[in-house]
Coordinates of C-alpha atoms and ligand atoms in Angstrom, one line a residue:
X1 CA 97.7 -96.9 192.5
X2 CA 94.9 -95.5 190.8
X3 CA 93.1 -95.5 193.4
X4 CA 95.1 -94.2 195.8
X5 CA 96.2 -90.9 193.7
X6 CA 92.6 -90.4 193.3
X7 CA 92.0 -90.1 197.1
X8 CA 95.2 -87.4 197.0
X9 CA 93.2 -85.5 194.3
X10 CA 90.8 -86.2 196.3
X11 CA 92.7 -85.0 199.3
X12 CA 94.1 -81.7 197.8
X13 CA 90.8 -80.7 196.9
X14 CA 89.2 -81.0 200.2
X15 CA 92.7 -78.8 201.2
X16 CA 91.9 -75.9 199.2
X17 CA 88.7 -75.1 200.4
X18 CA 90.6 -72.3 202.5
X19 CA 91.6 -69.4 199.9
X20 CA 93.4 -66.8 201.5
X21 CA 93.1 -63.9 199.3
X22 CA 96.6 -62.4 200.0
X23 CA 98.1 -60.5 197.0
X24 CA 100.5 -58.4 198.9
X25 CA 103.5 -59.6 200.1
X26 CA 103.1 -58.7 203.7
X27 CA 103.7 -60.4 206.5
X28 CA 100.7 -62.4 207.8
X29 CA 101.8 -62.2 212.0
X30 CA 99.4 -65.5 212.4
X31 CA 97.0 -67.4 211.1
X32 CA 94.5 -65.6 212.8
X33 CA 95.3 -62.3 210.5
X34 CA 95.9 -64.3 207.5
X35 CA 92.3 -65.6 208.3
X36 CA 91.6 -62.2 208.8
X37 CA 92.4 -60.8 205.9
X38 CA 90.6 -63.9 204.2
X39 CA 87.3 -62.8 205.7
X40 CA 88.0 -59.3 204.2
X41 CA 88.4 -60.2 201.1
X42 CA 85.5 -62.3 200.4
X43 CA 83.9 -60.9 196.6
X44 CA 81.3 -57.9 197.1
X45 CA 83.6 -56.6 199.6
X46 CA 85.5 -53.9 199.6
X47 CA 88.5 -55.8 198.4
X48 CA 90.6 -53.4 195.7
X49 CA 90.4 -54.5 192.2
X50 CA 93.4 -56.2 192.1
X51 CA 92.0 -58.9 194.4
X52 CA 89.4 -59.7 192.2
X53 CA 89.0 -63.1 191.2
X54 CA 91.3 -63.6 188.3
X55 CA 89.4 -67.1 187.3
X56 CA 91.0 -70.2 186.6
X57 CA 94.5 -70.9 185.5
X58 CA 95.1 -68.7 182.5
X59 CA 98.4 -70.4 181.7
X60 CA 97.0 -74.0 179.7
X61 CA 95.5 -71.4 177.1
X62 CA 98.6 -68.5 177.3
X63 CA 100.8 -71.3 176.5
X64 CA 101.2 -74.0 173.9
X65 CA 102.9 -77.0 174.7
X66 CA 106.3 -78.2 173.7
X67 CA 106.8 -74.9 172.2
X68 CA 109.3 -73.1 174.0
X69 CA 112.9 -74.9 174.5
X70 CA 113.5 -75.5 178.7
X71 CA 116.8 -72.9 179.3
X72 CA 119.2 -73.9 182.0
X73 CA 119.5 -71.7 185.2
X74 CA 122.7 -69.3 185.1
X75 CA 125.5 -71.1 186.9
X76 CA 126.6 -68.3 189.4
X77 CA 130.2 -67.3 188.9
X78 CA 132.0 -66.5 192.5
X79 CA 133.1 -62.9 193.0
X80 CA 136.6 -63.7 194.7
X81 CA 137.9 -67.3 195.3
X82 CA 141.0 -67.9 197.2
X83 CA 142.7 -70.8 199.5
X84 CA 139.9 -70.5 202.3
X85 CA 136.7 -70.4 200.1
X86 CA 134.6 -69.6 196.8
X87 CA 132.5 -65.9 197.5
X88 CA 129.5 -65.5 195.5
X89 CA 127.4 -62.2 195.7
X90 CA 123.7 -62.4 195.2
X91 CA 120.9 -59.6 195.2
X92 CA 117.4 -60.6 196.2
X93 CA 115.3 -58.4 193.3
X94 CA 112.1 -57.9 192.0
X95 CA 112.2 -58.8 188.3
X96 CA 110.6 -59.8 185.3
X97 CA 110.6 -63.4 183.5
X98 CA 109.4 -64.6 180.0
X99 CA 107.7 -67.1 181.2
X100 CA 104.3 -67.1 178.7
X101 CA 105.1 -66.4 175.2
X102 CA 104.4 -62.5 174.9
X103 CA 103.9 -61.8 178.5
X104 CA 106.4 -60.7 181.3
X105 CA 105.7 -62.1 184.6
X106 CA 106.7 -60.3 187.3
X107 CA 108.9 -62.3 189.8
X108 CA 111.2 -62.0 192.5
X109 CA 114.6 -63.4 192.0
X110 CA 118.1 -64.2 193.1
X111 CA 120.1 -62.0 190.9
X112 CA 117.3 -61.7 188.5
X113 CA 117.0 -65.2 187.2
X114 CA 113.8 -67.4 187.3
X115 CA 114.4 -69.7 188.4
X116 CA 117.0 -69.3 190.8
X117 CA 121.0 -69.6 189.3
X118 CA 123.3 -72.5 190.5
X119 CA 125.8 -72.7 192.5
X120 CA 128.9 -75.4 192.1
X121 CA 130.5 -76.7 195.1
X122 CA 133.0 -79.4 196.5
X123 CA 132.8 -80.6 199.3
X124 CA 135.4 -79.4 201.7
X125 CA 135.3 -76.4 200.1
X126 CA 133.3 -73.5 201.7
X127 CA 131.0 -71.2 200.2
X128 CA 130.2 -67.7 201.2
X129 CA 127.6 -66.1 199.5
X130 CA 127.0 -62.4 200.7
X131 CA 123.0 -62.0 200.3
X132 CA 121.5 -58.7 199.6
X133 CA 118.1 -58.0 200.2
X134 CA 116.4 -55.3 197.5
X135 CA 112.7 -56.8 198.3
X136 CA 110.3 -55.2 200.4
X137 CA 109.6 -58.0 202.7
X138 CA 111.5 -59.5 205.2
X139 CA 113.6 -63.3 203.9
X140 CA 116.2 -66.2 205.1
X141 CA 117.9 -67.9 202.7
X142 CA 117.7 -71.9 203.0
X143 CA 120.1 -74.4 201.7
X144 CA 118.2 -77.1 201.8
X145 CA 119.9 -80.7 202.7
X146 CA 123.1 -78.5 203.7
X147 CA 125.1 -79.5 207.1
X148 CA 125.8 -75.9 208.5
X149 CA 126.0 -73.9 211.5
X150 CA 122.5 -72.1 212.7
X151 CA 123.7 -68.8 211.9
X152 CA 124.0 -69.7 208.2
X153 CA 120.9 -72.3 207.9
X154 CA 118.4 -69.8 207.2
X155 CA 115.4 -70.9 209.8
X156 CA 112.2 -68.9 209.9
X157 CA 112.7 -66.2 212.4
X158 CA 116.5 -65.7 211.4
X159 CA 116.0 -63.2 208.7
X160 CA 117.4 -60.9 206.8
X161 CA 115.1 -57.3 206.4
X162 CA 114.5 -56.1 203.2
X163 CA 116.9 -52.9 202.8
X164 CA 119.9 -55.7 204.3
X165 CA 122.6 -57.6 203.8
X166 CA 124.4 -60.5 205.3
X167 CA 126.6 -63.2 204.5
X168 CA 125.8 -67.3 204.6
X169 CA 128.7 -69.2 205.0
X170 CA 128.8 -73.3 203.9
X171 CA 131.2 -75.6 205.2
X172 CA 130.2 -78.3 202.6
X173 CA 131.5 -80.6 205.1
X174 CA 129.6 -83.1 203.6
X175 CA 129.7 -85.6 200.6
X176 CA 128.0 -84.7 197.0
X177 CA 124.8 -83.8 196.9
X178 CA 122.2 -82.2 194.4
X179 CA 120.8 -79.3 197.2
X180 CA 118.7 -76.2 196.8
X181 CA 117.9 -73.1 198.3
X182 CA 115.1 -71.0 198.8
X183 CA 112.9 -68.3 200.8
X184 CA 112.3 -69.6 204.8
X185 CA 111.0 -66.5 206.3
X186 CA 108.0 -67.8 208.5
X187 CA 105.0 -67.3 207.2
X188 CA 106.2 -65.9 203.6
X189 CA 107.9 -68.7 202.8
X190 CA 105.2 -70.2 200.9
X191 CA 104.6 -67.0 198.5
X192 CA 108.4 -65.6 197.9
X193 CA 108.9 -69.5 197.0
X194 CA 106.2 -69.6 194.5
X195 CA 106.9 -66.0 193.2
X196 CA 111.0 -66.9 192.3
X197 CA 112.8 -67.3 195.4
X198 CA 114.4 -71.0 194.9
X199 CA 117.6 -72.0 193.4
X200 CA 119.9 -74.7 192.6
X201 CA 123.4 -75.8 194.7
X202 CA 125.0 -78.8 193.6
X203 CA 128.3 -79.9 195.9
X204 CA 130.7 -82.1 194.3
X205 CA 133.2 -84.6 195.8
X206 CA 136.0 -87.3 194.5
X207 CA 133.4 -89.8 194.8
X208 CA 131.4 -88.7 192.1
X209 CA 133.8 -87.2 189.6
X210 CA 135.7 -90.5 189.6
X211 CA 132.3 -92.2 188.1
X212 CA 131.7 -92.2 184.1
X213 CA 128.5 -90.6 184.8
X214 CA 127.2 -88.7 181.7
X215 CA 128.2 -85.1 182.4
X216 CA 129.1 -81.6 181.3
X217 CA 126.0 -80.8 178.9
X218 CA 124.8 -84.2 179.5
X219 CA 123.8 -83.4 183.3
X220 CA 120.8 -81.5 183.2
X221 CA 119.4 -79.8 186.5
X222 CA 115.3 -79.7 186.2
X223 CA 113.0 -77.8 188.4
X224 CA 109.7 -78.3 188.1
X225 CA 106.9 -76.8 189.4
X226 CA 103.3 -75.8 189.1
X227 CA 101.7 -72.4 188.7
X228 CA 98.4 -70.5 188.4
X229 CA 98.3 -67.3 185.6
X230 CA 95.5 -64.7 185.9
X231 CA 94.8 -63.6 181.6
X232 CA 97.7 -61.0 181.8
X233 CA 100.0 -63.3 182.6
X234 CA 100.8 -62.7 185.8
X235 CA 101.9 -65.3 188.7
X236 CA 98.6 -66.3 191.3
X237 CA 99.1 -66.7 194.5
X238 CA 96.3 -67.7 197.0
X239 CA 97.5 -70.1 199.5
X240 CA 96.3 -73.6 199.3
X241 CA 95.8 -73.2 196.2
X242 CA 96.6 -76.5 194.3
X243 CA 93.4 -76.9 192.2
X244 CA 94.2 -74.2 190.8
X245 CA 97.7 -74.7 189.9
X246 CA 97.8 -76.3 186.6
X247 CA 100.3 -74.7 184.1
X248 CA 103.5 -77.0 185.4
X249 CA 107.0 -75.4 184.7
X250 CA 110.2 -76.8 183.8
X251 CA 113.4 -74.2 184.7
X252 CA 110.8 -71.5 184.3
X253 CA 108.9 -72.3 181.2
X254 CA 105.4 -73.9 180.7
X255 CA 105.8 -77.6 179.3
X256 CA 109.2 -77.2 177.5
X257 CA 110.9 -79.0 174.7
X258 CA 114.5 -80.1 175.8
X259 CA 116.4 -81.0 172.6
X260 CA 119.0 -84.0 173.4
X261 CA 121.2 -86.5 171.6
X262 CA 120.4 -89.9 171.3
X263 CA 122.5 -90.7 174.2
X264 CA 122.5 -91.1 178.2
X265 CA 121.9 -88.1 180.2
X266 CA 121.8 -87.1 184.0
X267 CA 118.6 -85.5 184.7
X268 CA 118.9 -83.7 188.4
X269 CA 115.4 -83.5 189.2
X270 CA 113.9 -81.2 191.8
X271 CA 110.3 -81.0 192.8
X272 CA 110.1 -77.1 194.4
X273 CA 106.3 -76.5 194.0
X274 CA 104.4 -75.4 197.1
X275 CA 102.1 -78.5 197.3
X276 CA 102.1 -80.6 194.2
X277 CA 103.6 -84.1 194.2
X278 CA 104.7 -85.5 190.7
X279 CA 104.9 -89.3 189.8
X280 CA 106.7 -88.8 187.1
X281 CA 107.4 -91.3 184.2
X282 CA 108.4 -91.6 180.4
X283 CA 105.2 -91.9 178.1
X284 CA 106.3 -95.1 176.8
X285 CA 107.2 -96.3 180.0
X286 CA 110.7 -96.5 179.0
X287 CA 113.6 -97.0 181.9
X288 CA 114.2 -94.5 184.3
X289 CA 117.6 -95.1 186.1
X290 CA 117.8 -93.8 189.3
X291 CA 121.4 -92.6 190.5
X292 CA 120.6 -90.3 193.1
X293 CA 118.2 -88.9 196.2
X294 CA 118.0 -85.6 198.1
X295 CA 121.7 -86.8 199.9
X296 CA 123.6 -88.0 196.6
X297 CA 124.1 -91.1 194.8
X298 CA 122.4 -94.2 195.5
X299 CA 124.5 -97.2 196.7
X300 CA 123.7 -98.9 193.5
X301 CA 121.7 -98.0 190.5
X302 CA 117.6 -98.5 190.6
X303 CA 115.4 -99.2 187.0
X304 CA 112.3 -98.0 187.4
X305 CA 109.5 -96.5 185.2
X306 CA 108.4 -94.3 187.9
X307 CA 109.8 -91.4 190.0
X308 CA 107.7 -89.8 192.6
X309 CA 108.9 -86.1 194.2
X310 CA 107.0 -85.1 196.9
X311 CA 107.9 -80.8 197.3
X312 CA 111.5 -80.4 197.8
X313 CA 113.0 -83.9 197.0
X314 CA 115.5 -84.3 194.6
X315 CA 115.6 -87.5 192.2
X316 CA 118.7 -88.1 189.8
X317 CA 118.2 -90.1 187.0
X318 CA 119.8 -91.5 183.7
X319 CA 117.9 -91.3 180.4
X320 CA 118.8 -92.9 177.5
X321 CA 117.6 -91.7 174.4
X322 CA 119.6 -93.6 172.8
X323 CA 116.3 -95.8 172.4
X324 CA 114.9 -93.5 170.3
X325 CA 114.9 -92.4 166.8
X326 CA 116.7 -89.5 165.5
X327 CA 114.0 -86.9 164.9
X328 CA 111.4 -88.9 167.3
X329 CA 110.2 -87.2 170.6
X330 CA 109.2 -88.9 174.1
X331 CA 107.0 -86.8 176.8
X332 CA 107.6 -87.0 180.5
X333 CA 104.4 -87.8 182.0
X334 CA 103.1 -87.1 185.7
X335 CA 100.3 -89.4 187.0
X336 CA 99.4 -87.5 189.8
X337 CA 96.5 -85.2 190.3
X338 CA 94.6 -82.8 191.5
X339 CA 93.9 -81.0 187.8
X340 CA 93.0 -82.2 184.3
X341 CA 95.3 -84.6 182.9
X342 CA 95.6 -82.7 179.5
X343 CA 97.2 -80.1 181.9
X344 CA 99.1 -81.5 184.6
X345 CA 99.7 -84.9 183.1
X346 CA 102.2 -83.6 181.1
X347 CA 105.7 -81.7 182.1
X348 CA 108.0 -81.5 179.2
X349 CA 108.9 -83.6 176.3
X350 CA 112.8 -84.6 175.0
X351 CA 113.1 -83.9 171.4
X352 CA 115.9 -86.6 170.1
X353 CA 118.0 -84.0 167.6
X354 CA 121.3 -85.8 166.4
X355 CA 123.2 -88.6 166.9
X356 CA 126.1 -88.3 169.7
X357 CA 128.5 -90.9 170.9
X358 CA 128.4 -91.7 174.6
X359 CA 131.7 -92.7 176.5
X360 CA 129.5 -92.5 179.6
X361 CA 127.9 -95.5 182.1
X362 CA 126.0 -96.1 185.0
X363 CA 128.6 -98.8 187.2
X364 CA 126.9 -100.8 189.0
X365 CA 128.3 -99.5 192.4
X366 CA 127.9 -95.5 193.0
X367 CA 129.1 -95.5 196.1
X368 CA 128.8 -96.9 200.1
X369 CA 126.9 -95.7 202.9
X370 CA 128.0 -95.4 206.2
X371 CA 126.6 -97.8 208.8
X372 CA 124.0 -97.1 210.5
X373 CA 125.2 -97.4 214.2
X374 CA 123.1 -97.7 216.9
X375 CA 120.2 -95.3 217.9
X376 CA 119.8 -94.0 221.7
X377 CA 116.3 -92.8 221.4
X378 CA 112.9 -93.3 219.6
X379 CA 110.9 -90.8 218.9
X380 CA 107.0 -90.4 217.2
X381 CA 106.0 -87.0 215.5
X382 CA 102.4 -86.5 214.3
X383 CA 101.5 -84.7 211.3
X384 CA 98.2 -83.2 210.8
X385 CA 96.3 -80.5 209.4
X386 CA 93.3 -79.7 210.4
X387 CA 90.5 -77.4 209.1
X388 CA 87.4 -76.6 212.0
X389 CA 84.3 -74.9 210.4
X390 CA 84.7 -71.2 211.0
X391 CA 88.8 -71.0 211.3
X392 CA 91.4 -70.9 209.7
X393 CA 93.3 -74.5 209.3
X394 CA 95.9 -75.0 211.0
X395 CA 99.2 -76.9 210.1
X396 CA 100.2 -79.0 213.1
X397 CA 102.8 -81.3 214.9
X398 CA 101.9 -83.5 217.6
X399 CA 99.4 -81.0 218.1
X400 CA 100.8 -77.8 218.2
X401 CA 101.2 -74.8 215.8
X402 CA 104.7 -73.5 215.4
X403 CA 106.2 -71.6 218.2
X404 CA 109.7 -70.2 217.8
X405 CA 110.3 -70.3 221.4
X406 CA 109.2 -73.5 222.1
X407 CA 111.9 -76.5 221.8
X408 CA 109.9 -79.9 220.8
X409 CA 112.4 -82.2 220.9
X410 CA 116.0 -82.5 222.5
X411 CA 119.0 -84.2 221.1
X412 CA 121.7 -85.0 222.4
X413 CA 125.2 -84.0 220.4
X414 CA 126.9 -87.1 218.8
X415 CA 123.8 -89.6 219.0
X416 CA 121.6 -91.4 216.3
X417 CA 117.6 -91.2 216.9
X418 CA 115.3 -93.1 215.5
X419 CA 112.3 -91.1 214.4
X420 CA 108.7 -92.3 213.6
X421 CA 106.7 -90.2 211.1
X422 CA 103.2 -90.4 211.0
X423 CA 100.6 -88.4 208.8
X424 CA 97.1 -88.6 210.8
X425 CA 95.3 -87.2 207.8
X426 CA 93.1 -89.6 206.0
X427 CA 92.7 -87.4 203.1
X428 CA 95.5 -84.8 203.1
X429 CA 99.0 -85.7 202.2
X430 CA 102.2 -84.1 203.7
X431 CA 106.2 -84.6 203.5
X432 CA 108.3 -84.2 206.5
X433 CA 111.9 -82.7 205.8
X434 CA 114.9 -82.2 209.0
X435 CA 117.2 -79.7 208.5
X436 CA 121.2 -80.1 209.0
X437 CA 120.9 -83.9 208.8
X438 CA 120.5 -86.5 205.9
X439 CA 119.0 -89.7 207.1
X440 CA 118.2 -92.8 206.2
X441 CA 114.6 -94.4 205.4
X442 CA 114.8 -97.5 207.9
X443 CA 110.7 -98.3 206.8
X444 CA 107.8 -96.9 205.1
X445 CA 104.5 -98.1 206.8
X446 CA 106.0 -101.0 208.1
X447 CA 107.6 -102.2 204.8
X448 CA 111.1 -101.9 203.8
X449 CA 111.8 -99.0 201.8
X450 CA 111.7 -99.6 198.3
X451 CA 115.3 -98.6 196.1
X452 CA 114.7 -95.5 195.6
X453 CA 114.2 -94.4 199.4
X454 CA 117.5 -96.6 200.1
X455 CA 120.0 -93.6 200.0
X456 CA 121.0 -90.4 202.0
X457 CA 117.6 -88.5 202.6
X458 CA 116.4 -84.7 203.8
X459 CA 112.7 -84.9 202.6
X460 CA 110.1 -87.8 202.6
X461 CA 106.7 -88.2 201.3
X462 CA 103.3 -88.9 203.6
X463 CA 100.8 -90.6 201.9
X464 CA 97.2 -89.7 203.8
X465 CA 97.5 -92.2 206.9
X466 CA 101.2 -93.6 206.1
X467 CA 103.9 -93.4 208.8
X468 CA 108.2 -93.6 207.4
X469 CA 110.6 -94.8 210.1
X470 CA 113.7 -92.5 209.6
X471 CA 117.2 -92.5 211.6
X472 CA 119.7 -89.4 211.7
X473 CA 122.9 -89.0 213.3
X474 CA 123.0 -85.5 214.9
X475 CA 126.9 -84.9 215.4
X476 CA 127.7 -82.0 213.0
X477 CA 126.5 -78.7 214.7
X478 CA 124.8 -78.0 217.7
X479 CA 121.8 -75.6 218.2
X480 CA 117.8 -75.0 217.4
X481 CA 116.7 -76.2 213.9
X482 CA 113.5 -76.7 212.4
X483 CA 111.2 -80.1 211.4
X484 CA 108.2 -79.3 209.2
X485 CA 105.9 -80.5 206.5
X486 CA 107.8 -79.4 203.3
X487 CA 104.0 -77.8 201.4
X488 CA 105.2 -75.0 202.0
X489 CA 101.4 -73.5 202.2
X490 CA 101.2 -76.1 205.7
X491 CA 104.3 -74.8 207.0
X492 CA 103.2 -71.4 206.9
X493 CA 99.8 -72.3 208.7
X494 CA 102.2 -74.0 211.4
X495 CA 103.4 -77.3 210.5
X496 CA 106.7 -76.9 212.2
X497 CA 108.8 -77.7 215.2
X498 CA 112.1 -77.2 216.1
X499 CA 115.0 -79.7 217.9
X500 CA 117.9 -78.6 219.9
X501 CA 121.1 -80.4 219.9
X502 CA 122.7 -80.1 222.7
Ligands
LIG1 CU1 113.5 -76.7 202.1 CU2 113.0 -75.9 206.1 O1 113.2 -76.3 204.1
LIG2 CU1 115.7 -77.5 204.7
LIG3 CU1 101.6 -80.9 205.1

């Protein structure tokens, strides 16, 4: 394993040789102006003085570690709820957050928070939430791992201009699931997610509430993150950027403390950097128990000391401090690079407080999957990114760059495909993520999935060189959705494609 994460250091560096000095938040048309704009902004140029080179990561020496406690996001109350659905009114703002002791970091926000509030749902249930945009750029809002109709999924070229509002409506025809949401305008995405835009949506069903899961204040919701400060405390953003990235967030703040009881808890993990993968893991190496995925609860409960999020998966998992001594602390770890270890090897630490009793359990049985079925079609989609001396790179699927008007792949309404994913890098990693569908993880180079890839799926991890075998059923909606590499700096260069069901 060593080895291997070292090649992804390895990797990353390599994939940051690009910097694209962008500071604005203005709409790069194509990779051609971003690498435009990159060529005018080279140092000794006439670039203003704000694009000077801030230098490295300010945020290791702005912030001590396991200093600040981790806050939970705001659970967003609805503004009307009646038989048909819950309404929720959000405003897309710039704001500030307290991010770096003494500093205020400006940050754009859903309804001012950083990161992003909650929503609760149940499935059956719909959601409206009635988004106003305040920024100056152009947005669509995401939910991510959400069954809905195109209108409301938020794609790249379905925006919302700033100065506008519109209205998202989710059926939550679907079973519980820890989701999120975030920024999807094309080529913005990547910044607007790293500046704020991302929140949390969590749906609910009978399934789940029925299990003795720890709850309540015993289920937290993490995001974590990485980030790059410039000495004023202010948020970096270059794209392809991840050497560079090495103060790592939890809800917001740099390397928290979360005080708990010496009991079990639900973490809801999300991974919603930009490019970073975590392997995350207790210091001691102390049991993980993995409930959940990206789709909800695993069939059956997973001990593991590891848990590796690629951007945008979701991992839930039970802790129990319980292990641990009253007044005795435990880090949470990450194992994998690029950055100094001091730095990025650590994300947070639990800080056992009291004593608590704990009613709760993990049953051996969460819940059943639906079969499989049969597939009517195999498909192989080719990930790649590829830098040529003199350009810009290029983020790519089975060859092409993103085109909006182009449909890659047909699907016919009602039927289960088998798709074969296949990272052509030898020194870059990727994820791939579908919209509208969960799927299942039928191999990972050629291998059975291990347990925690056994559940209900949006996002999965690429390895340089490793190909998953995934299978969806495409019988909720019909319409043009996207495919793309979840770094969300390789979607924006391209790495994106788009199915039609028909
Ligand atoms: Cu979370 Cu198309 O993305
Ligand atoms: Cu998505
Ligand atoms: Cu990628």
């Amino acid at each position: 394993m060593v080895t291997r994460r070292r090649m992804i250091g390895a990797a990353l560096a390599t994939g940051g040789g690009v910097l694209l000095m962008r500071t604005t938040l203005r709409p790069a048309a194509s990779v051609e102006t971003a690498a435009a704009a990159a060529a005018h902004t080279h140092p000794g140029t006439t670039a203003p003085a704000a694009e000077a080179d801030p230098g490295p990561d300010a945020g290791p020496t702005l912030a001590p570690k396991f200093t600040a406690a981790m806050p939970l996001p705001p659970v967003l109350a609805p503004v009307s709820t009646d038989g048909a659905a819950d309404t929720y009114a959000v405003t897309m703002l710039k704001s500030y957050a307290r991010i770096l002791p003494g500093h205020r970091t400006d940050v754009l926000t859903y309804n001012g928070a950083f990161p992003g509030p909650v929503i609760r749902a149940r499935s059956g249930r719909p959601v409206v939430v009635r988004q106003t945009n305040l920024l100056d750029d152009p947005v669509s809002v995401h939910l991510h791992g959400a069954r809905v109709p195109v209108a409301s999924d938020g794609g790249p070229m379905n925006l919302l201009d700033a100065g506008a509002t519109r209205t998202y409506t989710y059926p939550n025809d679907q079973p519980h699931a820890s989701l999120w949401f975030h920024d999807h305008a094309h080529h913005l995405e990547s910044e607007h997610v790293y500046r704020g835009l991302a929140g949390t949506y969590l749906i609910t069903d009978a399934t789940e509430a029925a299990l003795p899961l720890p709850a309540g204040r015993y289920d937290l919701p993490i995001a974590l993150r990485d980030a790059r400060f410039d000495p004023q405390g202010r948020l970096v953003y270059r794209m392809d950027d991840p050497l560079n990235r090495t103060t790592i967030l939890a809800n917001g703040r740099p390397w928290p403390k979360v005080e708990v009881a010496a009991r079990k808890y639900r973490l809801r993990l999300l991974n919603s950097s930009n490019l970073r993968f975590f392997s995350l893991r207790l210091a001691d190496g102390g049991p993980l128990t993995q409930i959940g995925s990206d789709g909800g609860l695993l069939e059956r409960p997973h001990v593991t000391d590891t848990v590796d999020l690629s951007p945008g998966e979701r991992a839930d998992v039970v802790v129990d401090f319980s292990r641990y001594p009253v007044g005795s602390s435990i880090v949470l770890t990450n194992s994998m690079p690029p950055g100094p270890a001091e730095h990025v090897g650590q994300v947070l630490r639990f800080d056992i407080t009291r004593a608590a009793d704990d009613p709760s359990r993990v049953p051996a049985q969460l819940r059943t999957l639906p079969a499989l079925g049969a597939a009517t079609r195999e498909r192989t989609v080719v990930m790649e990114y590829q830098e040529k001396p003199g350009a810009a790179p290029l983020g790519l699927i089975d060859g092409k760059v993103y085109d909006p008007a182009r449909v890659d792949a047909s699907v016919a309404f009602g039927t289960s495909e088998i798709w074969t994913v296949v990272n052509a890098n030898k020194d870059v990693p990727h994820n791939f993520h579908l919209h509208l569908v969960q799927f299942r993880v039928l191999a990972r180079n050629g291998a059975a999935p291990g347990p925690a890839e056994s559940g209900l799926k949006d996002t999965v991890r690429l390895l340089p060189g490793e190909s998953v075998r995934l299978q969806a059923l495409f019988d909720s909606y019909r319409g043009r959705y996207p495919y793309h590499c979840h770094l969300l700096d390789h979607s924006a260069m391209g790495m994106m494609a788009q199915l039609e069901i028909t």
